[in-house]
Coordinates of C-alpha atoms in Angstrom, one line a residue:
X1 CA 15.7 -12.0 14.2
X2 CA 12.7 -14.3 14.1
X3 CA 10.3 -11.5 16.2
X4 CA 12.1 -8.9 13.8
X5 CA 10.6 -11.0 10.8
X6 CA 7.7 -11.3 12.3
X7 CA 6.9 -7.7 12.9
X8 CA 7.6 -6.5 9.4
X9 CA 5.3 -9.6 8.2
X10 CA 2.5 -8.0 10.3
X11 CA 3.1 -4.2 9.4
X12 CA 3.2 -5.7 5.6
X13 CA -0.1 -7.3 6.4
X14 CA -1.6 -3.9 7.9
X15 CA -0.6 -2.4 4.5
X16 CA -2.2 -4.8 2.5
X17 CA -5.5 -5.0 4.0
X18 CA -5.9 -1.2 3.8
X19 CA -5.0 -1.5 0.3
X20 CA -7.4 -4.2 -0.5
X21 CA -9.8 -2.5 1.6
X22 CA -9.4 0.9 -1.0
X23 CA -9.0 -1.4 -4.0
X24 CA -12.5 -3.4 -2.8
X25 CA -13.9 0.3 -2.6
X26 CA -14.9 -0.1 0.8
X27 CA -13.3 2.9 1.6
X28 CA -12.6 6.8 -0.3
X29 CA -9.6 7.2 -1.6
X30 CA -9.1 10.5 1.5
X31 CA -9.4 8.4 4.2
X32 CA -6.8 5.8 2.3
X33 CA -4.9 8.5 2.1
X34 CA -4.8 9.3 5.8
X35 CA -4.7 5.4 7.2
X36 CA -1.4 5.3 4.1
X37 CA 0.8 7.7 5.8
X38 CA -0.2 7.0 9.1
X39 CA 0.9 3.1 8.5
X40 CA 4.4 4.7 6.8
X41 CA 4.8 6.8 9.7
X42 CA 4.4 4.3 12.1
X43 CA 6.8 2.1 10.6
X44 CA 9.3 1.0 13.1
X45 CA 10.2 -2.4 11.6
X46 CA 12.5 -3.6 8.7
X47 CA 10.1 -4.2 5.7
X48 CA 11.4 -6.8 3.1
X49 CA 12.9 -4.8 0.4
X50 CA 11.1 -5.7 -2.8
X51 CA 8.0 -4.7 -0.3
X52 CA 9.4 -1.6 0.5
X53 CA 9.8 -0.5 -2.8
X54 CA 6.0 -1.3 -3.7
X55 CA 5.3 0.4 -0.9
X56 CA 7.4 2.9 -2.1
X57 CA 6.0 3.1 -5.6
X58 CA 2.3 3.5 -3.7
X59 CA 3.9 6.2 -1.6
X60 CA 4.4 8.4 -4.7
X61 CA 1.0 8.2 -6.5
X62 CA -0.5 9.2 -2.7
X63 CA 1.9 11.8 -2.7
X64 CA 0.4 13.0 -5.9
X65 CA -3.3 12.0 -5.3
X66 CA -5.4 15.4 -4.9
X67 CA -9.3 15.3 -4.5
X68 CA -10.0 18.6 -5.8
X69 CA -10.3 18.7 -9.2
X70 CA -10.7 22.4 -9.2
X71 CA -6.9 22.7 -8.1
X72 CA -5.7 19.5 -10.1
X73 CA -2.9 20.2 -12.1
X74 CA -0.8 17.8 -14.4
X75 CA 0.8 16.3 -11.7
X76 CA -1.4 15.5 -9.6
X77 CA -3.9 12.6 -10.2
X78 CA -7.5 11.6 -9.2
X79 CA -9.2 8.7 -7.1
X80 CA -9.6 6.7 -10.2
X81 CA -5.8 7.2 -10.9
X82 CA -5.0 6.5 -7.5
X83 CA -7.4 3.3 -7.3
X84 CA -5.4 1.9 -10.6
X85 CA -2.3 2.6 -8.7
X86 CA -3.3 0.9 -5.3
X87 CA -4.6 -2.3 -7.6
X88 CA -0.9 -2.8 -9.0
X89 CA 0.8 -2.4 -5.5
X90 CA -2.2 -5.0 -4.3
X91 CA -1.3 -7.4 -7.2
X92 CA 2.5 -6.5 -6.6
X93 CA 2.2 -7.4 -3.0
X94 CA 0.8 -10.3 -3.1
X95 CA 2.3 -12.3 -5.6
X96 CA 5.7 -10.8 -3.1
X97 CA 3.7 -12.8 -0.5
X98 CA 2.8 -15.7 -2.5
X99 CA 6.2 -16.3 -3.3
X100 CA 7.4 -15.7 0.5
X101 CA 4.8 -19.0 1.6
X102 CA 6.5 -21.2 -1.2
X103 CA 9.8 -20.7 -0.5
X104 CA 8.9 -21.1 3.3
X105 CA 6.8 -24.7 2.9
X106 CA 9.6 -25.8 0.5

């Protein structure tokens, strides 16, 4: 169980380091995009639920994300949208994670 935990940890961690990496602006919101589904459909461990569902929640505004305004319709949103969006999961996630190390030291 312990590698099991550990696993998840460290696919959580991939997760939130390309989110803070797209939250930071380091990278466009396309190639989040990309490295976002790639990371879901790579998933092979168990995720902690309340991460899941951030995850989740993050997995439906990429799902509606779409770079060409020309084509936009109402329910689709933009980069800007989608940056909002990836800064809640961010917060969401690690406040999760925050609370996983205190209940771990004590």
């Amino acid at each position: 169980m312990e590698q099991s935990y550990r696993a998840a940890s460290a696919h959580s961690s991939r997760f939130l380091f390309l989110i803070a990496q797209f939250v930071d602006r380091r990278i466009p919101a396309e190639f989040f995009l990309t490295q976002f589904r790639e990371l879901q459909n790579t998933r092979v461990t168990y995720l902690d639920a309340e991460v899941s569902s951030v995850i989740g929640m993050l997995s439906v505004d990429v799902g509606a994300y779409l770079g060409d305004v020309d084509i936009r319709g109402v329910d689709y949103i933009d980069a800007e949208q989608l940056w909002r969006a990836a800064g809640h999961a961010f917060r969401d996630l690690m406040t999760l994670q925050s609370e996983q190390f205190e209940r771990e030291a004590g």
